[in-house]
CSV table of C-alpha atoms in Angstrom, one decimal:
chain,number,residue,atom,x,y,z
A,726,MET,CA,54.2,42.6,37.7
A,727,PRO,CA,56.5,44.6,36.0
A,728,ARG,CA,56.3,43.7,32.7
A,729,ASP,CA,59.8,42.3,31.1
A,730,ASP,CA,60.3,43.9,27.9
A,731,THR,CA,63.8,42.7,27.3
A,732,ALA,CA,62.1,39.7,26.9
A,733,SER,CA,59.4,41.7,24.5
A,734,ALA,CA,61.7,42.9,22.6
A,735,PRO,CA,63.5,39.7,21.4
A,736,ARG,CA,60.3,37.7,20.8
A,737,SER,CA,59.3,40.4,18.4
A,738,ALA,CA,62.2,41.2,16.4
A,739,ARG,CA,62.2,37.2,16.1
A,740,THR,CA,58.3,37.1,15.2
A,741,GLU,CA,58.9,40.1,12.5
A,742,LYS,CA,61.9,37.9,11.0
A,743,SER,CA,59.4,35.1,10.7
A,744,GLY,CA,56.3,37.4,8.6
A,745,ARG,CA,60.1,38.3,6.1
A,746,ARG,CA,61.1,34.7,5.7
A,747,ILE,CA,57.3,33.5,5.2
A,748,GLU,CA,56.2,36.8,3.1
A,749,SER,CA,59.8,35.9,0.5
A,750,LEU,CA,58.7,32.2,0.7
A,751,LEU,CA,55.8,32.1,-0.8
A,752,ALA,CA,57.1,34.8,-3.5
A,753,VAL,CA,59.7,33.0,-4.3
A,754,ALA,CA,57.4,29.1,-3.5
A,755,ARG,CA,54.6,31.0,-6.5
A,756,GLU,CA,57.5,31.7,-8.7
A,757,VAL,CA,58.0,28.1,-8.8
A,758,PHE,CA,54.8,26.6,-8.8
A,759,ALA,CA,54.1,29.0,-11.5
A,760,GLU,CA,57.0,27.5,-14.3
A,761,LYS,CA,57.3,23.9,-13.0
A,762,GLY,CA,53.8,23.5,-11.8
A,763,PHE,CA,52.6,21.5,-8.9
A,764,GLU,CA,54.1,17.7,-9.8
A,765,ARG,CA,57.9,18.7,-10.9
A,766,ALA,CA,58.0,21.3,-8.3
A,767,THR,CA,60.2,20.3,-5.6
A,768,THR,CA,60.5,22.2,-1.4
A,769,LEU,CA,64.2,22.3,-2.8
A,770,GLU,CA,63.9,23.9,-5.7
A,771,ILE,CA,62.7,26.7,-3.6
A,772,ALA,CA,64.8,26.1,-0.9
A,773,GLN,CA,67.6,26.5,-2.4
A,774,ARG,CA,66.2,29.9,-4.4
A,775,LEU,CA,65.4,31.3,-1.6
A,776,GLY,CA,68.6,30.8,0.1
A,777,VAL,CA,67.9,28.1,3.0
A,778,SER,CA,68.0,24.4,3.9
A,779,GLU,CA,64.9,23.0,2.3
A,780,ALA,CA,64.0,21.8,6.3
A,781,THR,CA,63.2,26.3,6.4
A,782,VAL,CA,60.7,25.2,4.4
A,783,PHE,CA,58.7,22.7,6.9
A,784,THR,CA,59.5,24.9,9.6
A,785,TYR,CA,57.0,27.1,8.3
A,786,PHE,CA,54.9,24.0,6.1
A,787,GLY,CA,53.9,21.1,6.2
A,788,SER,CA,54.2,20.0,2.9
A,789,LYS,CA,54.7,21.0,-0.6
A,790,ARG,CA,50.6,20.8,-0.9
A,791,GLU,CA,50.3,22.9,1.8
A,792,LEU,CA,52.5,25.6,0.5
A,793,CYS,CA,51.1,25.7,-3.0
A,794,LEU,CA,47.8,26.0,-1.5
A,795,GLU,CA,48.8,29.2,0.9
A,796,VAL,CA,49.9,29.8,-2.2
A,797,ILE,CA,46.8,29.9,-4.0
A,798,ARG,CA,44.9,31.4,-0.8
A,799,ARG,CA,47.0,34.5,-1.1
A,800,TRP,CA,45.9,34.8,-4.7
A,801,TYR,CA,42.4,34.5,-4.3
A,802,ASP,CA,42.3,36.8,-0.9
A,803,GLN,CA,44.1,39.3,-3.3
A,804,ILE,CA,41.7,39.4,-6.3
A,805,SER,CA,38.4,38.6,-4.0
A,806,GLY,CA,39.5,41.5,-2.2
A,807,GLU,CA,38.9,43.5,-5.7
A,808,VAL,CA,36.3,42.0,-6.9
A,809,GLU,CA,34.4,42.6,-4.4
A,810,ARG,CA,35.6,46.5,-3.9
A,811,GLU,CA,34.7,47.0,-7.5
A,812,LEU,CA,32.0,45.2,-8.2
A,813,PRO,CA,29.5,46.6,-5.9
A,814,GLN,CA,30.5,50.1,-7.0
A,815,ILE,CA,28.5,48.9,-11.2
A,816,ASN,CA,25.5,49.8,-12.6
A,817,GLY,CA,23.9,47.8,-14.5
A,818,LEU,CA,24.0,43.9,-14.9
A,819,ARG,CA,25.3,43.7,-18.2
A,820,ALA,CA,28.0,46.4,-17.5
A,821,GLN,CA,28.7,44.0,-14.4
A,822,LEU,CA,28.8,40.8,-16.3
A,823,ALA,CA,31.7,43.0,-18.6
A,824,PHE,CA,33.4,43.4,-15.8
A,825,VAL,CA,33.7,40.0,-14.3
A,826,VAL,CA,34.3,38.4,-17.6
A,827,ARG,CA,37.5,40.8,-18.3
A,828,LYS,CA,38.2,41.0,-15.0
A,829,HIS,CA,38.7,37.0,-14.6
A,830,LEU,CA,40.8,37.0,-18.4
A,831,VAL,CA,42.8,39.9,-16.8
A,832,ASN,CA,43.0,38.1,-13.4
A,833,LEU,CA,44.3,34.1,-15.1
A,834,MET,CA,46.3,35.0,-18.0
A,835,GLY,CA,47.7,38.5,-16.8
A,836,GLU,CA,50.9,36.4,-14.8
A,837,GLY,CA,51.8,34.4,-17.7
A,838,ALA,CA,50.2,30.2,-18.5
A,839,GLY,CA,51.7,29.3,-15.0
A,840,ILE,CA,50.2,30.2,-12.9
A,841,CYS,CA,46.7,30.4,-15.1
A,842,ALA,CA,47.9,26.2,-14.9
A,843,LEU,CA,49.0,26.5,-11.3
A,844,VAL,CA,44.9,27.7,-10.1
A,845,LEU,CA,42.7,25.5,-13.2
A,846,SER,CA,44.6,22.6,-12.5
A,847,GLU,CA,45.0,22.4,-8.3
A,848,GLY,CA,41.1,23.4,-8.3
A,849,ARG,CA,41.2,20.0,-9.5
A,850,THR,CA,42.4,18.4,-6.4
A,851,ALA,CA,41.5,15.4,-6.1
A,852,ASP,CA,42.6,15.8,-2.2
A,853,ALA,CA,39.4,16.4,-0.6
A,854,ALA,CA,41.0,18.8,2.2
A,855,PHE,CA,42.3,20.3,0.1
A,856,GLY,CA,39.9,20.6,-2.0
A,857,GLY,CA,37.6,22.3,-0.1
A,858,VAL,CA,39.0,24.2,0.8
A,859,ILE,CA,40.0,25.6,-2.5
A,860,ALA,CA,36.2,25.7,-3.9
A,861,ASP,CA,35.4,27.7,-0.3
A,862,LEU,CA,37.8,30.2,-1.7
A,863,LYS,CA,35.7,30.5,-5.6
A,864,ARG,CA,33.1,30.6,-3.6
A,865,ARG,CA,34.0,34.4,-2.1
A,866,TYR,CA,35.4,35.1,-5.4
A,867,ILE,CA,32.8,34.0,-7.0
A,868,ALA,CA,29.6,35.4,-4.8
A,869,PRO,CA,29.9,39.5,-5.2
A,870,PHE,CA,28.5,38.2,-9.2
A,871,MET,CA,25.8,35.4,-7.2
A,872,HIS,CA,24.3,38.9,-5.9
A,873,ALA,CA,24.4,40.7,-8.3
A,874,LEU,CA,22.4,37.9,-10.9
A,875,ALA,CA,19.7,37.5,-7.3
A,876,ALA,CA,19.6,41.2,-7.6
A,877,ALA,CA,19.2,41.3,-11.1
A,878,ARG,CA,15.9,38.4,-11.0
A,879,GLU,CA,14.6,40.0,-8.4
A,880,ALA,CA,14.0,43.0,-10.2
A,881,GLY,CA,12.8,41.2,-13.6
A,882,GLU,CA,15.8,42.1,-15.4
A,883,LEU,CA,17.2,38.9,-15.2
A,884,ARG,CA,15.6,35.5,-17.5
A,885,GLU,CA,13.3,33.4,-15.1
A,886,GLY,CA,13.3,29.9,-15.0
A,887,VAL,CA,17.2,29.7,-15.4
A,888,PRO,CA,19.0,28.7,-11.8
A,889,LEU,CA,21.1,31.6,-10.9
A,890,ARG,CA,23.8,28.9,-10.4
A,891,LEU,CA,23.4,27.2,-14.2
A,892,LEU,CA,24.1,31.1,-15.3
A,893,ARG,CA,27.3,31.6,-13.1
A,894,ASP,CA,28.5,27.7,-14.7
A,895,MET,CA,27.8,29.0,-18.0
A,896,VAL,CA,30.0,32.2,-17.5
A,897,PHE,CA,32.6,30.6,-15.4
A,898,GLY,CA,32.4,27.0,-17.6
A,899,SER,CA,33.3,28.8,-20.9
A,900,MET,CA,36.2,31.1,-20.1
A,901,GLU,CA,37.5,28.2,-18.2
A,902,HIS,CA,37.5,27.0,-21.5
A,903,VAL,CA,39.1,29.8,-22.9
A,904,LEU,CA,41.4,29.3,-20.4
A,905,TRP,CA,42.5,26.1,-20.8
A,906,ASP,CA,43.3,26.7,-24.9
A,907,TYR,CA,45.7,29.0,-23.9
A,908,VAL,CA,47.3,27.6,-21.1
A,909,VAL,CA,48.0,23.9,-23.5
A,910,SER,CA,48.1,26.2,-26.8
A,911,GLY,CA,50.6,28.7,-24.8
A,912,LYS,CA,49.0,31.2,-27.1
A,913,LYS,CA,47.8,34.2,-25.5
A,914,PRO,CA,44.4,35.7,-27.1
A,915,ASP,CA,43.6,39.1,-27.0
A,916,ILE,CA,42.0,40.0,-23.6
A,917,GLU,CA,39.9,42.6,-24.7
A,918,GLU,CA,38.5,41.3,-27.6
A,919,THR,CA,37.8,37.8,-25.9
A,920,ALA,CA,36.5,39.4,-23.0
A,921,SER,CA,33.9,41.4,-25.8
A,922,GLN,CA,33.2,38.6,-27.4
A,923,LEU,CA,32.2,36.4,-24.1
A,924,THR,CA,30.1,39.6,-23.1
A,925,ASP,CA,28.0,39.2,-26.0
A,926,LEU,CA,27.4,35.6,-26.3
A,927,LEU,CA,26.9,35.5,-22.4
A,928,TRP,CA,23.8,38.4,-22.3
A,929,SER,CA,21.8,36.9,-24.5
A,930,ALA,CA,21.3,33.8,-22.4
A,931,PHE,CA,20.8,36.4,-19.7
A,932,VAL,CA,18.0,38.3,-21.1
A,933,PRO,CA,14.1,37.8,-20.8
A,934,ALA,CA,13.1,35.4,-23.9
A,935,ASP,CA,10.6,38.1,-25.2
A,936,ALA,CA,13.2,41.6,-24.2
A,937,SER,CA,14.4,41.2,-27.6
A,938,LEU,CA,10.8,41.5,-29.0
A,939,HIS,CA,9.7,43.5,-26.7
A,940,ALA,CA,11.8,46.5,-27.9
A,941,LEU,CA,10.7,45.6,-31.5
A,942,SER,CA,7.4,46.2,-30.5
A,943,GLN,CA,8.3,49.1,-28.3
A,944,PHE,CA,10.4,50.7,-31.4
A,945,ARG,CA,7.7,49.8,-34.0
A,946,ALA,CA,4.9,51.4,-32.0
A,947,GLU,CA,7.3,54.9,-31.5
A,948,VAL,CA,7.2,54.6,-35.1
A,949,GLY,CA,3.8,54.1,-36.1
A,950,HIS,CA,3.3,57.4,-33.2
A,951,ALA,CA,5.3,59.9,-35.2
A,952,LEU,CA,4.3,59.3,-38.3
A,953,ARG,CA,0.5,59.3,-37.3
A,954,ARG,CA,1.2,62.6,-36.1
A,955,LEU,CA,2.8,63.8,-39.5
A,956,ASP,CA,0.2,62.6,-41.3
A,957,ALA,CA,-2.6,64.6,-39.2
A,958,ALA,CA,-0.6,67.8,-39.6
A,959,GLY,CA,-1.4,67.9,-43.3
A,960,PRO,CA,0.5,67.6,-46.4
A,961,SER,CA,3.2,70.8,-46.7
A,962,SER,CA,2.5,72.7,-49.7
A,963,PRO,CA,5.4,73.9,-51.7
A,964,SER,CA,5.2,74.5,-54.5
A,965,SER,CA,5.6,71.6,-57.0
A,966,PRO,CA,8.5,71.8,-59.0
A,967,SER,CA,6.5,70.1,-62.2
A,968,SER,CA,3.9,73.3,-61.6
A,969,SER,CA,6.3,75.7,-62.2
A,970,LEU,CA,7.2,74.2,-65.7
A,971,THR,CA,3.6,74.1,-66.5
A,972,PRO,CA,4.0,77.6,-69.1
A,973,ARG,CA,1.6,80.0,-68.4
A,974,LYS,CA,-1.7,80.6,-70.8
A,975,ALA,CA,-1.2,83.8,-72.4
A,976,SER,CA,-3.5,86.6,-71.5
A,977,SER,CA,-6.0,87.6,-75.0
């Protein structure tokens, strides 16, 4: 049976137009949610900014929360993809920790306090269904870092006796305090300086408890070995400055 190209062409055009409309709607919704937060944002304002009726919004999304969730999902998809590509290319746990800390602060503060507050607040939503979806998005985002922690522990580079989930909570929990302070005060900290300071503080909890003592012991052993080599070589024999100043006895 011949294909009805005349029927498929309009369908394709409608699908393309619908896709563009959804992208535009999500872009405007992201702006409004970032500016006003979830509670104060309205689907009516989103529709008005887009130049469509409010009914058009509900053609694509069943509720304001569903629309907000899709905005957050798109945001997480973008940053998760970046971490999944970039983190495995970094060698060494400390460098990986530094990358994760800086990347997270840039992701949350890079677009202003609005999107930061939206992501943090909606991450604590009481709605079980939507809260579960956001929890899944977070797990994907954090997964590459958890894989790095597991590999470091297996290699003996990570402190024993502390569950990986606690190390994870320490990293992202400390950053959440920084981010909430930014949201509440409106004062954006220096991201590079803050990331560096946090990395230094966190790293002290990551390394094995005896790592510093081992490094010091190794340094002392190397210094002792160098001193013994000097002693074995014997004293150098340049003429003493004092001997050159001693007057010679006159010959008879």
